[in-house]
Amino acid sequence: MAAPADVVERHNELKQTLNHHNHQYYVLDEPEIPDAEYDRLFQELKTLEGEYAELVSPDSPSQRVGAAPLSAFETVRHEMPMLSLDNAFSAEDLRAFDKRIRERLKSVDAIAYACEPKYDGIAISLLYRDGILVRGATRGDGETGEDITQNVKTIGTVPLKINADDVPSLLEVRGEIYMPHRGFEKFNQQAQDKGEKVFVNPRNAASGSLRQLDPAITAKRPLVLCAYSIGVVDGGAMPAQHSKILDKLGQWGFHISEHRRVANDIEGCLEYYAYLENLRPDLPFDIDGIVFKVDAIETQQQLGFVSRAPRWAIAHKFPAQEEVTVLRDVEFQVGRTGAITPVAKLEPVFVGGVTVSNATLHNKDEINRLQVKIGDTVVIRRAGDVIPQVVSVVKSKRPDGAKDIVFPEACPVCGSPVAAKEGEAVYRCDGGIVCEAQRKEAIKHFASRHALDIDGLGDKIVEQLVDKGLVHSVADLFTLQHKDLAGLERMGSKSAENLLAALEKSKETTLARFIYALGIREVGQATAKNLAQHFGTLDKVREASDETLQTVTDIGPIVAGFIVEFFEQSQNNEVVDALVKVGVTWPDVEVKQDQPLKGLTYVLTGTLEKMTRQEAKEILEAHGAKVSGSVSAKTHCVVAGPGAGSKLSKAQDLGVEVIDEDAFIAFVEGLKA
Ligand code: D41
């Protein structure tokens, strides 16, 4: 049956739209819509083509996967095309996949599947001749990609040489290059500090990093390769199961997913899906689904592929964590330290399992970067349980009346001037404790679980206490009377009694909690603990100079500056004194006298085999040393395990002492004696 005119029209429209977004995504690295939206449009196109085969044309996005590479790199033709993956979006889709396979094989037996996370990065190919890496290439459109040999060679997880006697003389390893969260955040922070371009997400960061024409730039990016299959093999044999092939690659020094597993049947695959979906928020990298592959290579070959996607593999995608919606308004919230945060008020939208109507716009720079206006259609992302954020603007959907976002020049709560310090992106209200918003936040923080842990003193109660003028500073909490509390909303006589008892109880605390509760900028729980352990008494912390503070574990010049600044302000000291006067107490902390490594900075790098890095760090810190993440002229010593890279070479360049793990252990033993 011929397709009706309206279907033909819709199909043309989809083709055009998808080709546009394909170009934005693959060639320009500037996606305008979330993957979920793209997937939906693509599915719609595939459905139409499924119904009316005549619609399938050579220029349909269904006929190619990705676009031609940029011209700057040499083009490489993959000897064996790099296939793409079909998607499944539900358990039903997955069972249908299994059914198709068994029907095709005319088999009633259960099929074993290799299960692995689908890393959200860039697929690449690595070619090894006699075990030596001779070429690295992007997947590109699957047929041709870009030669990025110089760039992949800079990535630590890419072996330059496979040291084994059973390596085929020609071997192609395929995998995904991605940027883990920590590296991504650090990189973006640095880029922002330098006023350079920041990346929207780790995937774009990985892609942008690989596309640098100067490998020295790529070398500085925290990229990781995870190997997921092989391509051409000649002059040697590989195992007969996908899972065993990965094991082999692991033995040869490739990074392979630690979460991979073999399921005995498709129901096992669904269990694996649930397991990984649960783990996903805690993974230190982005994954966008799971890949299931028939484990037996012989069966894979029997099944073959259709239009560039294997029949024997499928990607089970997670539900969208990004969505599009409309930005209705922007509100400015004032935090504990006066930081003004623009909050996007959104047309409510369902993202990754929850309805979102607020998202953070972070700060003024971010608004400028996004070039967002009120009325815009925006892309919202919700990652794990962090605050949803606006990641981009769909400029093509901007309405005529879109309004500029005006950042306030005065605090929306107290009217004090708002300013950013030089080099800082954050604008702050300089009202300090004059600002009601800051006072409220400071009190909420003081009462919070890891601070004084005042049971029953919730946000709503704090707001009422401040609004009614009953509490100006945290010290006032401890002089509250039953009659003050019982009159509040949501507070009966009994709850008022309970709150008074909780306040009384909270007075007995620890030095670390007390320091944390003060809410000094950048002094979190860990720093507060370090301060308590280092100084032992509050007075010593108060008197400590900038230089002394910097000898404390994990405290650098910036945090030291905040602490000094805090105790320079008389109103802060008055509050601290008042707290002590009303009876807030804690036992003094015993300071370890024996700190032979005091003032020395150590750096740990590479893999330690007899202890974890965390253990080594704790040992060093217990002896008074500072453990840093980067090597500088001030570094006293670098402990380097196998796989140490740039830090080791930097230490060598700077002439910093380098010891291996055994020497370190001997040294530590010596300290005990
Ligand atoms: O982690 C991944 N992104 C991943 C991608 C993976 N774990 N396995 C994959 N397996 C394949 C086949 C089945 C074709 C060997 C893949 C991809 N392909 C793939 N990545 C990009 C396009 C296709």
XYZ file of C-alpha atoms and ligand atoms in Angstrom:
696
model
C 0.000 0.000 0.000
C 1.321 3.413 -0.955
C 1.978 5.845 1.873
C -0.663 8.574 2.251
C 0.420 12.141 1.537
C 0.483 13.203 5.194
C 2.767 10.278 6.085
C 5.148 11.168 3.249
C 5.203 14.739 4.466
C 5.906 13.737 8.073
C 8.631 11.383 6.923
C 10.332 14.150 4.972
C 10.118 16.430 7.949
C 11.673 13.795 10.218
C 14.467 13.139 7.744
C 15.331 16.794 7.626
C 15.152 17.290 11.379
C 17.181 14.177 12.147
C 19.826 15.014 9.586
C 20.151 18.446 11.095
C 20.551 17.095 14.612
C 22.861 14.368 13.407
C 25.148 17.013 11.971
C 24.954 19.093 15.152
C 25.803 16.077 17.262
C 28.374 14.155 15.265
C 30.111 16.760 13.170
C 29.819 19.973 15.139
C 29.726 18.408 18.581
C 26.972 20.843 19.512
C 23.788 18.888 20.177
C 20.668 21.034 20.406
C 18.271 18.440 21.758
C 18.605 15.669 24.330
C 19.427 12.170 23.155
C 16.001 11.016 24.353
C 14.283 13.450 22.020
C 16.491 12.367 19.129
C 15.777 8.712 19.919
C 12.058 9.421 19.859
C 12.201 11.142 16.469
C 14.388 8.355 15.121
C 11.955 5.726 16.402
C 9.106 7.566 14.736
C 11.019 7.563 11.451
C 11.801 3.855 11.775
C 8.161 3.077 12.530
C 7.018 4.916 9.406
C 9.637 3.121 7.333
C 8.574 -0.166 8.854
C 5.026 0.454 7.712
C 5.862 1.819 4.266
C 9.060 0.285 2.888
C 8.952 2.687 -0.075
C 9.920 5.520 2.293
C 13.367 4.067 2.899
C 15.697 6.166 0.764
C 19.486 6.417 0.615
C 19.383 9.773 2.377
C 17.298 8.560 5.286
C 19.064 8.856 8.663
C 18.103 5.226 9.188
C 20.576 4.340 6.457
C 23.614 5.785 8.082
C 24.876 6.021 11.587
C 26.791 9.221 12.210
C 28.033 11.690 9.611
C 31.218 12.167 7.603
C 34.250 13.184 9.671
C 35.646 16.696 9.811
C 38.355 17.304 7.238
C 41.201 18.179 9.593
C 42.233 14.606 10.384
C 43.197 11.952 7.873
C 40.338 9.675 7.002
C 40.659 5.962 7.655
C 38.518 3.211 6.240
C 37.695 0.502 8.738
C 38.624 -2.827 7.232
C 35.738 -4.346 9.071
C 32.884 -1.883 9.498
C 32.209 -0.796 13.057
C 28.621 -1.794 13.498
C 26.023 0.205 15.309
C 23.609 -1.026 17.924
C 19.873 -1.407 17.805
C 18.031 -0.080 20.819
C 15.590 -1.652 23.224
C 13.601 0.589 25.540
C 11.660 -1.964 27.558
C 11.669 -5.510 28.885
C 9.229 -6.307 26.096
C 11.684 -5.088 23.439
C 14.395 -7.181 25.028
C 12.339 -10.373 25.093
C 11.376 -9.766 21.468
C 15.091 -9.496 20.617
C 15.743 -12.867 22.245
C 12.743 -14.405 20.510
C 13.897 -13.185 17.086
C 17.290 -14.736 17.684
C 15.957 -18.109 18.741
C 13.524 -18.224 15.872
C 16.304 -17.463 13.461
C 18.489 -20.160 14.997
C 15.526 -22.531 15.122
C 16.553 -23.190 18.682
C 14.581 -23.746 21.858
C 17.631 -23.561 24.095
C 18.294 -20.513 26.224
C 20.957 -18.195 24.882
C 23.812 -16.979 27.049
C 24.411 -13.239 26.780
C 27.401 -11.156 27.742
C 26.135 -8.097 29.629
C 28.076 -4.885 29.998
C 27.436 -1.213 30.768
C 27.044 1.031 27.756
C 29.634 3.704 28.414
C 28.551 7.112 27.221
C 31.644 8.113 25.323
C 33.201 7.885 21.876
C 33.685 4.568 20.088
C 37.169 4.019 18.701
C 39.309 1.396 16.992
C 42.894 0.536 17.883
C 45.035 -1.431 15.482
C 47.945 -3.508 16.776
C 50.570 -5.027 14.489
C 52.778 -7.556 16.255
C 51.479 -6.170 19.516
C 52.435 -2.566 18.743
C 49.769 0.120 18.486
C 49.954 1.419 14.917
C 46.684 3.253 14.497
C 43.864 4.726 16.491
C 40.719 5.884 14.744
C 37.299 7.166 15.640
C 34.335 5.078 14.637
C 33.006 7.904 12.499
C 30.088 6.634 10.490
C 31.195 3.045 10.962
C 32.768 2.798 7.504
C 35.257 5.620 7.764
C 36.565 7.495 10.757
C 39.351 9.893 11.639
C 42.934 8.969 12.325
C 43.557 10.031 15.914
C 46.601 7.860 16.578
C 48.611 10.665 18.177
C 45.732 11.492 20.465
C 44.888 7.980 21.643
C 48.527 7.382 22.400
C 48.245 10.035 25.099
C 45.554 8.106 26.955
C 46.817 6.111 29.875
C 44.408 3.226 29.461
C 45.460 2.645 25.837
C 48.321 0.117 25.764
C 51.044 1.198 23.340
C 52.340 -2.340 23.248
C 50.763 -5.650 24.175
C 53.324 -7.688 26.003
C 52.319 -11.308 25.468
C 53.381 -14.166 23.227
C 49.862 -15.149 22.169
C 48.844 -11.886 20.490
C 47.650 -12.255 16.873
C 50.003 -10.497 14.461
C 47.149 -8.228 13.462
C 44.593 -7.300 16.079
C 41.996 -4.574 16.189
C 40.619 -3.669 19.607
C 37.474 -1.613 19.862
C 36.271 0.353 22.780
C 34.734 3.461 24.178
C 36.685 6.491 25.327
C 34.987 8.437 28.069
C 35.690 11.043 30.715
C 34.892 10.038 34.312
C 32.834 12.469 36.415
C 35.644 13.614 38.652
C 37.938 14.445 35.787
C 35.124 16.154 33.945
C 34.245 18.356 36.891
C 37.842 19.222 37.539
C 38.495 19.980 33.917
C 35.436 22.197 33.604
C 36.329 24.021 36.790
C 39.787 24.754 35.454
C 38.383 25.815 32.107
C 35.938 28.132 33.813
C 38.646 29.617 36.029
C 40.652 30.389 32.918
C 37.623 31.761 31.125
C 37.770 28.959 28.569
C 35.004 26.924 27.034
C 33.329 24.472 29.383
C 31.713 21.263 28.161
C 28.040 20.468 28.607
C 28.577 16.837 29.585
C 31.334 14.218 29.873
C 30.507 12.760 26.481
C 31.040 16.058 24.696
C 34.172 16.608 26.736
C 35.563 13.239 25.603
C 34.645 13.943 22.012
C 36.079 17.447 22.039
C 39.248 16.207 23.678
C 39.815 13.492 21.095
C 39.332 15.942 18.275
C 42.183 18.178 19.242
C 44.690 18.550 16.463
C 47.378 19.098 19.080
C 47.920 15.859 21.042
C 49.449 17.841 23.895
C 45.970 19.151 24.633
C 44.420 15.699 24.542
C 47.149 14.506 26.891
C 45.904 16.886 29.586
C 42.346 15.570 29.414
C 41.323 12.830 31.852
C 40.197 10.261 29.292
C 39.691 6.553 29.826
C 39.386 3.706 27.337
C 37.162 0.750 28.073
C 37.612 -2.072 25.549
C 34.367 -3.728 24.445
C 35.174 -5.927 21.445
C 37.592 -6.783 18.675
C 37.578 -6.217 14.929
C 40.046 -7.674 12.445
C 42.204 -10.540 13.668
C 44.919 -12.171 11.599
C 47.791 -14.485 12.364
C 46.484 -15.783 15.642
C 43.376 -16.957 17.388
C 41.027 -15.418 19.886
C 38.691 -17.190 22.323
C 35.304 -18.468 21.150
C 33.172 -16.434 23.563
C 32.820 -12.688 23.753
C 33.251 -12.802 27.531
C 36.485 -14.768 27.165
C 37.764 -12.328 24.565
C 37.283 -9.508 27.031
C 39.049 -11.540 29.726
C 41.941 -11.942 27.335
C 42.029 -8.218 26.568
C 42.023 -7.626 30.295
C 45.044 -9.887 30.675
C 46.768 -7.997 27.901
C 46.439 -4.740 29.758
C 43.244 -3.239 28.467
C 40.747 -1.709 30.806
C 37.541 -3.739 30.612
C 34.365 -3.120 32.517
C 34.480 -4.490 36.026
C 30.684 -4.755 35.927
C 30.443 -7.144 32.987
C 28.818 -10.484 33.492
C 27.339 -13.410 31.546
C 23.597 -14.102 31.890
C 22.320 -17.587 31.112
C 19.156 -16.365 29.440
C 17.193 -13.221 28.645
C 15.579 -13.150 32.097
C 19.096 -13.011 33.518
C 19.682 -10.000 31.263
C 16.663 -8.280 32.791
C 18.027 -8.962 36.265
C 21.330 -7.490 35.219
C 19.498 -4.425 33.939
C 17.883 -3.913 37.344
C 21.224 -4.444 39.082
C 23.016 -1.881 36.974
C 20.206 0.627 36.986
C 20.461 0.543 40.748
C 24.224 0.969 40.664
C 24.147 3.699 38.066
C 23.830 6.738 40.375
C 26.986 5.645 42.198
C 29.094 4.913 39.139
C 31.926 7.387 38.646
C 31.150 7.689 34.916
C 28.119 8.103 32.686
C 26.395 5.124 31.143
C 23.313 5.408 29.010
C 22.214 1.812 28.979
C 23.373 -1.756 28.812
C 24.703 -3.766 25.900
C 23.699 -7.398 25.618
C 25.651 -9.603 23.207
C 25.235 -13.265 22.305
C 28.252 -14.720 24.070
C 29.130 -17.504 21.591
C 31.081 -16.076 18.637
C 29.989 -18.910 16.376
C 26.351 -18.034 17.024
C 27.131 -14.363 16.383
C 28.506 -15.326 12.972
C 25.492 -17.461 12.219
C 23.207 -14.543 12.987
C 25.115 -11.899 11.043
C 23.819 -8.343 10.734
C 21.224 -6.196 8.975
C 21.823 -2.652 7.765
C 24.971 -2.242 9.839
C 23.599 -3.471 13.144
C 24.363 -6.961 14.401
C 21.373 -9.231 14.971
C 23.212 -10.637 17.983
C 23.528 -7.505 20.084
C 21.245 -4.834 21.464
C 21.508 -1.734 23.624
C 18.906 -1.542 26.367
C 18.680 2.187 27.020
C 17.853 3.717 30.374
C 14.877 6.050 30.517
C 15.686 9.625 29.603
C 17.450 11.735 32.199
C 17.172 14.770 29.971
C 14.032 16.493 28.842
C 12.911 19.674 27.147
C 10.609 22.171 28.782
C 9.920 25.901 28.928
C 11.660 28.356 31.219
C 8.879 30.465 32.728
C 10.833 32.658 35.094
C 14.024 32.992 37.096
C 14.185 33.541 40.850
C 17.245 34.505 42.831
C 17.926 32.605 46.045
C 20.330 33.734 48.735
C 22.391 31.025 50.386
C 24.164 30.755 53.732
C 27.311 32.460 52.505
C 25.329 35.076 50.593
C 25.805 33.364 47.255
C 23.031 34.376 44.885
C 21.801 31.415 42.885
C 19.539 31.916 39.894
C 16.836 29.260 39.979
C 14.945 28.380 36.810
C 11.190 28.127 37.279
C 10.067 25.591 34.733
C 6.975 24.274 33.084
C 6.850 21.031 35.131
C 8.431 18.134 33.266
C 8.973 14.457 34.053
C 12.707 13.634 34.043
C 14.245 10.332 35.056
C 11.370 9.350 37.291
C 10.444 12.644 38.973
C 8.581 15.824 38.082
C 10.918 18.770 37.966
C 9.769 22.372 38.181
C 12.954 24.037 39.446
C 16.479 23.753 38.111
C 19.662 25.552 38.972
C 21.280 28.006 36.620
C 24.326 28.116 38.935
C 25.497 31.711 38.493
C 25.732 34.700 36.219
C 28.477 33.210 34.040
C 26.334 30.186 33.411
C 23.418 32.353 32.291
C 25.761 34.158 29.913
C 27.220 30.921 28.671
C 23.829 29.399 27.990
C 22.524 32.684 26.526
C 19.195 31.723 27.969
C 16.134 33.985 28.101
C 12.808 33.739 29.888
C 10.373 31.991 27.558
C 13.064 29.786 26.025
C 12.702 26.081 25.499
C 15.494 24.515 27.523
C 17.037 21.093 28.042
C 16.942 19.914 31.661
C 19.171 17.208 33.044
C 18.740 15.292 36.240
C 21.775 13.204 37.176
C 21.291 10.864 40.107
C 19.796 12.809 42.964
C 21.618 16.076 42.398
C 19.702 19.305 41.739
C 18.417 19.355 38.160
C 20.246 21.737 35.879
C 19.596 23.596 32.668
C 22.102 22.247 30.172
C 21.243 24.032 26.959
C 18.771 26.151 25.055
C 16.884 25.101 21.938
C 17.488 28.389 20.165
C 15.323 27.476 17.206
C 12.305 27.481 19.504
C 12.861 30.930 21.028
C 9.548 32.863 21.076
C 9.344 36.488 19.921
C 8.729 37.871 23.383
C 11.662 36.094 25.096
C 12.940 38.282 27.941
C 16.514 38.839 29.091
C 17.371 37.587 32.561
C 18.414 40.526 34.694
C 20.807 39.635 37.471
C 19.948 41.708 40.561
C 22.328 44.426 41.725
C 20.879 44.349 45.222
C 20.089 41.365 47.417
C 16.468 40.358 46.802
C 16.059 39.733 50.539
C 17.917 42.506 52.397
C 18.715 44.982 49.650
C 22.457 44.994 50.361
C 24.726 45.374 47.344
C 25.528 42.245 45.375
C 29.013 41.756 43.977
C 31.450 39.130 42.784
C 35.042 39.073 43.930
C 37.597 39.236 41.196
C 38.040 35.887 39.512
C 34.900 34.438 41.083
C 31.789 33.530 39.152
C 29.521 33.717 42.192
C 27.797 36.958 43.142
C 27.175 37.415 46.822
C 25.025 39.584 48.980
C 27.417 41.411 51.277
C 24.805 41.858 54.007
C 26.320 39.077 56.136
C 24.207 38.414 59.204
C 22.194 41.537 58.481
C 20.649 39.594 55.621
C 17.709 37.594 56.811
C 18.194 34.967 54.104
C 21.792 34.358 55.143
C 20.823 34.206 58.798
C 18.128 31.670 58.142
C 20.472 29.502 56.119
C 23.202 29.788 58.740
C 20.789 28.642 61.443
C 19.505 25.744 59.329
C 23.081 24.666 58.767
C 23.926 24.993 62.466
C 21.018 22.706 63.358
C 21.642 20.181 60.580
C 22.453 16.543 61.126
C 26.224 16.684 60.789
C 26.450 19.938 62.714
C 24.743 20.258 66.121
C 22.020 17.843 65.026
C 19.099 19.630 66.672
C 16.178 17.287 66.295
C 12.896 19.027 65.451
C 14.422 22.322 64.326
C 13.316 22.081 60.722
C 13.537 24.718 57.989
C 9.994 25.962 58.495
C 10.526 26.487 62.214
C 13.779 28.365 61.619
C 12.049 30.629 59.118
C 9.299 31.481 61.584
C 11.764 32.101 64.405
C 13.704 34.567 62.285
C 10.609 36.191 60.785
C 9.146 36.766 64.239
C 12.399 38.255 65.483
C 12.821 35.560 68.138
C 16.193 34.438 66.840
C 18.881 36.690 65.357
C 21.892 34.468 65.729
C 22.410 30.798 66.502
C 23.177 31.622 70.133
C 19.602 32.887 70.574
C 18.349 29.346 69.976
C 19.518 28.362 73.431
C 17.583 31.063 75.249
C 14.247 30.236 73.627
C 11.378 29.632 76.047
C 8.498 27.241 75.837
C 6.075 30.118 75.192
C 8.177 31.330 72.221
C 7.977 27.961 70.543
C 4.460 26.841 71.386
C 3.004 29.771 69.471
C 4.597 28.756 66.148
C 2.774 27.091 63.294
C 3.163 23.309 63.217
C 4.267 23.360 66.833
C 2.203 22.082 69.718
C 3.075 22.239 73.382
C 4.546 18.752 73.289
C 6.731 19.420 70.234
C 7.939 22.623 71.858
C 9.010 20.607 74.894
C 10.746 18.105 72.676
C 12.573 20.834 70.797
C 13.772 22.419 74.032
C 15.057 19.026 75.146
C 16.796 18.546 71.782
C 18.419 21.971 72.096
C 19.639 21.095 75.559
C 21.019 17.792 74.330
C 22.772 19.362 71.349
C 24.881 21.529 73.643
C 27.139 18.585 74.286
C 28.935 18.212 71.030
C 32.389 17.695 69.559
C 34.910 20.280 68.467
C 34.714 19.068 64.868
C 30.933 19.381 64.774
C 31.092 22.802 66.367
C 33.593 24.098 63.811
C 31.543 22.642 60.977
C 28.348 24.160 62.441
C 29.829 27.669 62.282
C 29.394 27.492 58.538
C 32.754 28.960 57.558
C 33.021 29.036 53.782
C 34.539 25.857 52.316
C 34.894 24.272 55.745
C 32.974 21.038 55.364
C 32.888 18.090 57.731
C 36.272 16.733 56.669
C 38.047 20.051 57.002
C 36.401 20.700 60.362
C 37.654 17.335 61.564
C 41.158 18.046 60.350
C 41.143 21.388 62.140
C 39.930 19.799 65.363
C 42.578 17.100 65.208
C 45.329 19.484 64.329
C 44.672 22.181 66.903
C 42.816 20.348 69.653
C 41.064 23.452 71.006
C 38.817 26.112 69.540
C 41.032 28.914 70.795
C 43.985 27.549 68.852
C 41.890 27.447 65.680
C 40.754 31.013 66.287
C 44.272 32.266 66.785
C 45.868 30.283 63.963
C 47.602 32.338 61.300
C 47.131 31.860 57.609
C 50.460 30.002 57.346
C 49.744 27.696 60.268
C 46.336 26.840 58.840
C 47.942 25.843 55.569
C 49.961 23.134 57.285
C 46.698 21.345 58.119
C 45.806 18.394 55.911
C 43.834 19.443 52.837
C 43.830 23.133 53.698
C 45.266 25.425 51.075
C 45.557 29.203 50.848
C 41.937 29.775 49.867
C 40.327 27.890 52.736
C 42.920 29.219 55.182
C 41.921 32.695 54.030
C 38.235 32.024 54.691
C 38.961 30.775 58.200
C 41.106 33.772 59.068
C 38.488 36.108 57.603
C 35.752 34.429 59.623
C 37.511 34.892 62.946
C 38.508 38.440 62.091
C 34.885 39.508 62.156
C 33.809 40.633 65.582
C 30.198 39.560 65.176
C 31.324 35.981 64.512
C 33.471 35.956 67.621
C 30.588 37.362 69.620
C 28.351 34.510 68.473
C 31.014 31.917 69.305
C 31.507 33.414 72.767
C 27.761 33.546 73.333
C 27.432 29.879 72.393
C 30.086 28.906 74.887
C 28.428 31.104 77.493
C 25.025 29.424 77.104
C 26.719 26.103 77.699
C 27.698 24.585 74.355
C 30.647 22.361 75.222
C 32.877 19.663 73.809
C 35.816 17.677 75.021
C 39.182 18.949 73.831
C 40.854 16.799 71.262
C 44.130 15.121 71.966
C 46.661 16.294 69.422
C 49.124 13.664 68.353
C 52.526 14.979 69.312
C 54.451 12.490 67.310
C 54.269 13.935 63.834
C 57.612 13.293 62.182
C 56.291 14.150 58.708
C 54.745 17.448 59.711
C 55.089 20.068 57.003
C 56.018 17.552 54.304
C 53.894 16.983 51.216
C 53.607 13.565 49.602
C 52.051 12.538 46.289
C 50.752 9.030 45.594
C 50.574 7.859 41.988
C 50.143 4.672 39.991
C 48.724 1.472 41.440
C 49.692 0.350 44.899
C 49.567 -3.405 45.243
C 49.935 -4.065 48.945
C 47.615 -1.370 50.213
C 45.042 0.989 48.802
C 45.917 4.588 48.105
C 43.463 5.591 50.803
C 45.372 3.485 53.340
C 48.678 4.970 52.299
C 47.166 8.436 52.574
C 45.867 7.756 56.070
C 49.231 6.473 57.243
C 50.975 9.556 55.916
C 48.423 11.900 57.421
C 48.558 10.148 60.764
C 52.245 11.061 60.842
C 51.479 14.655 60.026
C 52.214 14.675 56.290
C 50.015 16.388 53.753
C 48.970 14.283 50.769
C 48.478 16.209 47.576
C 47.087 15.259 44.179
C 49.684 17.082 42.149
C 53.453 17.296 42.014
C 55.158 20.647 42.447
C 58.536 21.926 43.567
C 57.150 21.851 47.111
C 56.534 18.094 46.969
C 58.785 16.240 49.365
C 58.403 12.769 47.904
C 56.380 10.833 45.317
C 55.315 7.250 46.002
C 54.934 5.665 42.575
C 53.392 2.298 41.780
C 53.130 0.566 38.385
C 51.283 2.582 35.773
C 52.483 5.925 37.147
C 52.477 8.476 34.348
C 52.655 12.238 34.193
C 53.119 12.773 37.930
C 56.121 10.503 37.916
C 57.727 12.266 34.966
C 57.027 15.633 36.518
C 58.683 14.522 39.756
C 61.706 13.359 37.777
C 61.824 16.670 35.902
C 61.701 18.610 39.155
C 64.190 16.353 40.880
C 61.668 15.329 43.540
C 62.453 12.112 45.401
C 60.549 9.085 44.045
C 60.144 5.819 45.927
C 58.268 2.619 45.080
C 55.727 0.865 47.260
C 58.215 -1.463 48.932
C 60.466 1.413 49.871
C 57.435 3.250 51.180
C 56.407 0.321 53.358
C 59.919 0.011 54.736
C 59.902 3.737 55.453
C 56.571 3.547 57.248
C 57.766 0.611 59.339
C 60.789 2.681 60.260
C 58.532 5.472 61.514
C 56.812 3.128 63.928
C 60.045 1.907 65.444
O 30.091 0.714 26.093
C 29.721 0.926 24.938
N 29.418 2.146 24.560
C 29.628 -0.183 23.942
C 29.412 0.121 22.606
C 29.747 -1.534 24.318
N 29.960 -1.879 25.608
N 29.643 -2.510 23.400
C 29.437 -2.225 22.088
N 29.353 -3.243 21.205
C 29.146 -3.005 19.933
C 29.058 -4.167 18.996
C 28.057 -5.158 19.485
C 28.652 -3.721 17.625
C 30.409 -4.820 18.925
C 29.310 -0.888 21.641
C 29.095 -0.686 20.265
N 29.031 -1.764 19.428
C 28.958 0.618 19.629
N 29.393 1.769 20.099
C 29.076 2.719 19.231
C 28.420 2.181 18.198
C 28.353 0.850 18.429
